[in-house]
Amino acid sequence: MLPALGAVPFLAYVGVFLLYPTLVVVGGAFVDDDGALTLQNVRAVVGSPYLEAFVRSLQLSAITAVVGAVLGALLAWAVATGDPDGLLRRVVTSASGVLAQFGGVTLAFAFLATVGFEGLVTVALREQGIDLFAGGAWIFELPGLVLVYTYFQIPLMVIVFLPALDGLKPQWREAARSLGGSAWTYWRRVAGPVLAPAFFGSMLLLFANAFSAYATAAALVSQGAPIVPLQIRNLQTSEVLLGQQNLARALGLGMVLVVAVVMALYALLQRRTTRWLR
Amino acid sequence: MRAVRYSVLGVLGAFFLLPLVAMLDFSTRGAPGGGRDFTAWTSIADDRALLDAIAVSLQLSVLTSVLMLVLLLPTMVWVQLRLPKLKRLVEFLCLLPLVIPAVVLVVGIASLYSWVSYFLGNSALTLTFVYVVLVLPYAYRALESGLQAMDLRTLSEAARSLGAGWGTVMLRVVLPGVRAAVLSAALLTVALVLGEFTLASLLNFPTLQVAINLTGKRDAALSIAVSLAALLLAFGLLLVLSQLVGRRRTARVAEPLAPSGGKA
Amino acid sequence: MTTGAGVHLTSLSRSYSGVAALDGLDLLVEPGEFVSLLGPSGCGKTTALRILAGLETADSGRVLVGGRDITRVPANKRDMGMVFQAYSLFPNLTARDNVGFGLRLRKMSGAEERSRAGELLELVGLADQADKYPHQMSGGQQQRVALARALAIRQRVLLLDETLSALYAQVRVQLREQIRRIQTELAITTLFVTHDQEEALAISDRVGVMSRGRLEQLDSPGAVYQRPATPFVAEFIGVTNSFSGSVSGSDLLLADGARLPAAVLAEQPDGAPARVLVRPVDLHVAAEGQLAGTVLTHSFLGPVTRLAVRLANEDVVRVDVPSAAAAASPVGAMVRLAVEPGSAFLAA
């Protein structure tokens, strides 16, 4: 069976650097320090403070997914209605690529420069007598994360939703018009329903993106751990290694499960999208 | 319609420009009452740790691109031609990292890395191994669309009927045929590696993003100057590429499939 | 059922960034008539159709339908059914709902809409596909649904924009016969845009050949084919052989001294350079022919066989001979060719 040997290097590599770590996470979630089976880690995850972190992570992901999807779709629409080879489109897609995928730490600093204690906006408002931080240091807490996450969620939406908008055939609009329909009829009965799967699919993608994100939060929040990835950081870097390690694995398993469910729904909607928009 | 369009562009444009302007302002603030002060920008070139980190990240991006291509491209071609039954498995494995957040991958891979550094030394370049895993989904999609676009079976059969061996088929037929896809897979990889923070930070390796973050703890103006420089450079690079390769291909270069590793 | 309205386009002009797509087009289509606009791409035929549909606006000129000026009426108030080249069905609606789309906008009740949509799907022979989605149908089926959808609204004019161009040859011929049958039955005024001359000649009452935004000739298919009004039309219709030389009486004098009878040259001054066109069917193999050449290839086309013949001046011409007689001129044979008297056209 010589041909089968060709796939061995790849499978071995993936086995060591992807499957093994995955199994460590899944297996570790269900054992104690001595390697005996236990549900203790899983039970800890569904109790305080980890459950709260999960709830906040879900809130953060949901809010930024919805806001990012709506605003991103609007921006994508504004770009798609312009010249397909124009400067506007090139600038927006390139900027979106950078902000959506490259950002991380740099975006955290961007917002510190804007609405941090000495940020441009903070200082400008202070001169007007308005204290941006009257309600507390929100920039380092969940509201701050919502703001910064939105900053990379909108560009991600632009990138994933633009192809769907491009897939709308001009003939559909023209056919609807020549059959007597107004622009509103076209959007309500054709473009809306056709874009819906792509829109909600993209929203799920944004959700998974925010839920998995770590860098921005890590750079912004140095004290406390409002969301799950930061809880994992605390466990991972804490001095007391034993016992914590498996708890981190249980948290990781929880994250994988959430993302897996979301991505499965995404794949389902994606299938519908490609059937209508080619 | 037109008014709505311009107001959308105006409002969101302002939202996206404001933090960039603020970064420029923050990194050039002088003493109160004084003029602009560019020491933060000029001191980038004097910061040894930062320069080393940039070098590390650049080496990592090259190593990761090469290892990714060597591992993935021959396997995908081989599977398509000789092992079609394995296609689904390979696709599944390549897309699997999408559902495993980087921060979770760290948890599972930390113990493995103590072995890696035992054998290969405690070098930041060993991050290459896990970065290849991280870029698998993006590289796979890019290469897959390239392979779909060419009739791999017919071309390889033609080459073999003319007496070419598998090595020749790979180097003289497949590689030139998927050049654009290879390029876009490599570009995605470079972008991802240069932007990666999670794994490097939690495995304690000094890459560009880690260095930026550390700098922020002691010199806010410097870290903000570096951040802005990095963002603008990446933007300039993508813009030039979009000009070079045309709209279609850039869409692919910039197209993420899901939770992005760079930020995750 | 439907009675078509007459269409009158008067001096329509339209230019895109300085380039004229339509340059003062005049066109009169009688009620119930089937007119094709034929021409190479960029000749303005599609622009004319889209202006009639209201999807584009003319820079100047007027559009009259049924005697009423609709130049400023928006597309969705024009009652025109349009069938596009491809992919115009709404992907999220079944065949029946696609056909019913325009009906619902006309405040038809659900039951009425269903029965009328069913009727039309029956008319195009797709009653059994009513619940299929576009992506489940073949290209030909999709175009028939698009036709039914356009017919459903009892439109006053039916507009067909390269409707058959994206289909396979066989489906294409079937569908064009079906369209013609339905059109005749319902007496719908129809404007058909195509670049395929065979299609235009086969299907129309009259064919309008367009070039550079103007109508070159508007006539019955037979007249356009047999009596092209301009050199452009002559060249665009039918496969043609081209001969260049100079005028000598009513002959074309070729460079090698051979004379080609061409009555069309009678009014040209002697010695002037000229080019004439002759159809393959109007060249004959004949012992007393004026041109000499060598047979290069045979292409069997059924009743006739087309010979490629290389002339003394290295030009290759095509000659149709009855297939039964083709064996008399085998490949490699020297033959003489005669031109059917009065068959030569003046070229542009």
CSV table of C-alpha atoms in Angstrom, one decimal, chain A residues 3-4 6-7 9-11 13-14 16-22 24-25 71 74-75 77-78 81-82 84-85 88-91 94-95 97-106 109-111 113-114 118-121 147 151-152 154-156 159-160 166 187 205 208-209 212-216 218-219 229 232-233 236-237 248-249 252 255-256 259-260 263 266, chain B residues 1 4-5 8-9 12 15-16 18-23 25-26 29 67 71-72 75 78 82-83 86 89-90 93-94 96-101 103-112 116 128-130 132-133 136 138 191 194-195 197-198 201-202 209 212-213 216 223-224 227 230-231 234-235 238-239 242-243 247 254-260 262-264:
chain,number,residue,atom,x,y,z
A,3,PRO,CA,0.2,5.4,-2.0
A,4,ALA,CA,-1.1,5.6,1.6
A,6,GLY,CA,2.2,9.7,1.1
A,7,ALA,CA,-0.3,11.0,3.6
A,9,PRO,CA,3.9,12.9,7.3
A,10,PHE,CA,0.9,15.1,7.3
A,11,LEU,CA,-1.2,12.8,9.5
A,13,TYR,CA,2.3,16.1,12.2
A,14,VAL,CA,-1.3,16.9,12.8
A,16,VAL,CA,1.3,15.4,17.3
A,17,PHE,CA,0.6,19.1,17.2
A,18,LEU,CA,-3.2,19.2,16.9
A,19,LEU,CA,-4.9,16.0,17.9
A,20,TYR,CA,-2.6,15.3,20.9
A,21,PRO,CA,-3.2,18.7,22.5
A,22,THR,CA,-6.9,18.4,21.8
A,24,VAL,CA,-5.0,16.5,26.5
A,25,VAL,CA,-7.7,19.2,26.9
A,71,LEU,CA,-22.8,48.0,11.2
A,74,LEU,CA,-24.2,48.6,6.3
A,75,LEU,CA,-20.5,49.4,5.6
A,77,TRP,CA,-23.4,47.6,1.4
A,78,ALA,CA,-22.0,51.2,1.1
A,81,THR,CA,-22.8,49.8,-4.3
A,82,GLY,CA,-19.7,51.7,-5.4
A,84,PRO,CA,-16.0,47.4,-7.9
A,85,ASP,CA,-12.5,48.4,-8.8
A,88,LEU,CA,-12.8,53.3,-1.8
A,89,ARG,CA,-13.3,49.5,-2.1
A,90,ARG,CA,-9.6,48.7,-2.1
A,91,VAL,CA,-9.0,51.0,0.9
A,94,SER,CA,-7.4,46.3,2.9
A,95,ALA,CA,-8.1,48.2,6.1
A,97,GLY,CA,-8.2,42.8,6.5
A,98,VAL,CA,-5.7,44.5,8.8
A,99,LEU,CA,-8.1,45.4,11.6
A,100,ALA,CA,-10.0,42.1,11.5
A,101,GLN,CA,-7.0,39.8,11.5
A,102,PHE,CA,-3.8,41.6,12.5
A,103,GLY,CA,-5.1,43.8,15.3
A,104,GLY,CA,-4.9,42.1,18.6
A,105,VAL,CA,-2.5,43.9,20.9
A,106,THR,CA,-2.2,47.0,18.7
A,109,PHE,CA,-3.3,50.3,22.5
A,110,ALA,CA,-5.3,52.2,19.9
A,111,PHE,CA,-8.1,52.5,22.3
A,113,ALA,CA,-4.7,56.3,23.1
A,114,THR,CA,-8.3,57.2,22.4
A,118,GLU,CA,-4.9,60.2,29.0
A,119,GLY,CA,-6.5,59.4,25.7
A,120,LEU,CA,-7.3,62.0,23.0
A,121,VAL,CA,-11.1,61.8,23.6
A,147,LEU,CA,-16.0,48.8,22.4
A,151,TYR,CA,-13.7,47.8,16.3
A,152,PHE,CA,-12.5,44.5,14.8
A,154,ILE,CA,-17.2,45.4,11.9
A,155,PRO,CA,-14.2,44.9,9.6
A,156,LEU,CA,-14.6,41.1,9.8
A,159,ILE,CA,-14.8,40.9,4.7
A,160,VAL,CA,-17.2,37.9,5.1
A,166,ASP,CA,-21.5,40.9,-4.7
A,187,TRP,CA,-35.4,44.1,-0.8
A,205,LEU,CA,-18.8,33.7,12.6
A,208,ALA,CA,-17.1,32.6,17.4
A,209,ASN,CA,-14.4,35.1,16.6
A,212,SER,CA,-12.2,32.8,20.9
A,213,ALA,CA,-10.3,36.2,21.0
A,214,TYR,CA,-7.6,36.6,23.6
A,215,ALA,CA,-4.9,39.1,22.6
A,216,THR,CA,-7.0,42.3,22.8
A,218,ALA,CA,-5.1,40.3,27.5
A,219,ALA,CA,-3.4,43.5,26.6
A,229,PRO,CA,-9.8,33.3,28.0
A,232,ILE,CA,-7.5,30.4,31.5
A,233,ARG,CA,-4.6,32.8,31.4
A,236,GLN,CA,-2.0,28.9,33.1
A,237,THR,CA,0.4,31.4,34.5
A,248,ALA,CA,-7.9,25.1,32.7
A,249,ARG,CA,-8.5,22.1,30.5
A,252,GLY,CA,-10.9,25.0,27.4
A,255,MET,CA,-14.9,27.0,25.0
A,256,VAL,CA,-14.4,24.3,22.3
A,259,VAL,CA,-17.4,27.3,19.4
A,260,ALA,CA,-18.1,23.9,17.8
A,263,MET,CA,-19.5,26.8,13.8
A,266,TYR,CA,-22.5,28.4,10.6
B,1,MET,CA,-30.0,56.1,-1.1
B,4,VAL,CA,-27.6,57.1,3.4
B,5,ARG,CA,-24.6,55.7,1.7
B,8,VAL,CA,-22.7,55.3,6.6
B,9,LEU,CA,-19.3,55.9,5.1
B,12,LEU,CA,-18.1,54.6,10.3
B,15,PHE,CA,-15.2,55.7,14.1
B,16,PHE,CA,-12.3,53.9,12.4
B,18,LEU,CA,-10.4,58.3,15.4
B,19,PRO,CA,-8.3,55.7,17.3
B,20,LEU,CA,-5.6,56.0,14.6
B,21,VAL,CA,-5.5,59.8,14.9
B,22,ALA,CA,-5.5,59.4,18.7
B,23,MET,CA,-2.5,57.1,18.4
B,25,ASP,CA,-1.5,62.3,18.8
B,26,PHE,CA,-0.6,60.2,21.8
B,29,ARG,CA,2.7,64.5,22.7
B,67,LEU,CA,6.9,24.2,6.6
B,71,LEU,CA,3.6,19.7,4.6
B,72,LEU,CA,0.3,20.7,3.1
B,75,THR,CA,-0.3,16.0,0.8
B,78,TRP,CA,-1.4,13.3,-3.4
B,82,ARG,CA,-4.2,8.9,-5.3
B,83,LEU,CA,-6.1,8.8,-2.1
B,86,LEU,CA,-8.8,10.5,2.6
B,89,LEU,CA,-10.4,13.4,6.7
B,90,VAL,CA,-7.7,15.8,5.5
B,93,LEU,CA,-8.2,18.0,10.2
B,94,CYS,CA,-7.3,21.2,8.4
B,96,LEU,CA,-10.4,21.6,13.0
B,97,PRO,CA,-8.2,24.4,14.4
B,98,LEU,CA,-11.2,26.8,13.7
B,99,VAL,CA,-13.1,25.3,16.6
B,100,ILE,CA,-10.1,25.2,19.0
B,101,PRO,CA,-9.4,28.8,20.2
B,103,VAL,CA,-5.9,30.1,24.1
B,104,VAL,CA,-7.3,26.5,24.4
B,105,LEU,CA,-4.6,25.1,22.2
B,106,VAL,CA,-2.0,26.6,24.6
B,107,VAL,CA,-3.5,24.6,27.4
B,108,GLY,CA,-3.2,21.4,25.6
B,109,ILE,CA,0.2,22.0,24.0
B,110,ALA,CA,2.1,23.5,27.0
B,111,SER,CA,3.3,20.1,28.1
B,112,LEU,CA,4.3,19.1,24.6
B,116,VAL,CA,10.1,20.4,22.2
B,128,THR,CA,6.8,27.4,14.0
B,129,PHE,CA,5.4,23.9,14.9
B,130,VAL,CA,2.2,25.2,16.5
B,132,VAL,CA,1.6,25.7,11.2
B,133,VAL,CA,-1.4,24.2,13.0
B,136,LEU,CA,-3.9,25.2,8.5
B,138,TYR,CA,-6.6,29.4,6.0
B,191,ALA,CA,0.0,38.1,8.3
B,194,LEU,CA,3.2,38.6,12.5
B,195,GLY,CA,0.0,39.3,14.4
B,197,PHE,CA,0.1,37.0,20.4
B,198,THR,CA,-1.7,34.3,22.3
B,201,SER,CA,2.8,35.2,25.1
B,202,LEU,CA,1.5,32.2,27.1
B,209,GLN,CA,3.3,41.3,19.5
B,212,ILE,CA,4.8,45.5,21.9
B,213,ASN,CA,2.7,44.4,24.9
B,216,GLY,CA,3.3,49.2,26.9
B,223,SER,CA,4.3,51.1,22.4
B,224,ILE,CA,1.6,53.2,20.7
B,227,SER,CA,1.4,49.7,17.2
B,230,ALA,CA,2.7,48.0,12.5
B,231,LEU,CA,-1.0,48.7,11.6
B,234,ALA,CA,0.2,46.0,7.3
B,235,PHE,CA,-2.4,48.2,5.7
B,238,LEU,CA,-2.4,44.8,1.7
B,239,LEU,CA,-3.2,47.8,-0.4
B,242,SER,CA,-4.7,44.4,-3.8
B,243,GLN,CA,-3.4,46.7,-6.6
B,247,ARG,CA,-9.7,42.6,-6.6
B,254,ALA,CA,-8.1,38.9,3.2
B,255,GLU,CA,-10.9,36.4,3.5
B,256,PRO,CA,-10.9,34.8,6.9
B,257,LEU,CA,-12.8,31.6,7.4
B,258,ALA,CA,-13.6,32.1,11.1
B,259,PRO,CA,-12.1,33.0,14.4
B,260,SER,CA,-8.9,34.6,13.4
B,262,GLY,CA,-4.0,36.5,14.7
B,263,LYS,CA,-6.1,38.0,17.4
B,264,ALA,CA,-7.4,34.8,19.0
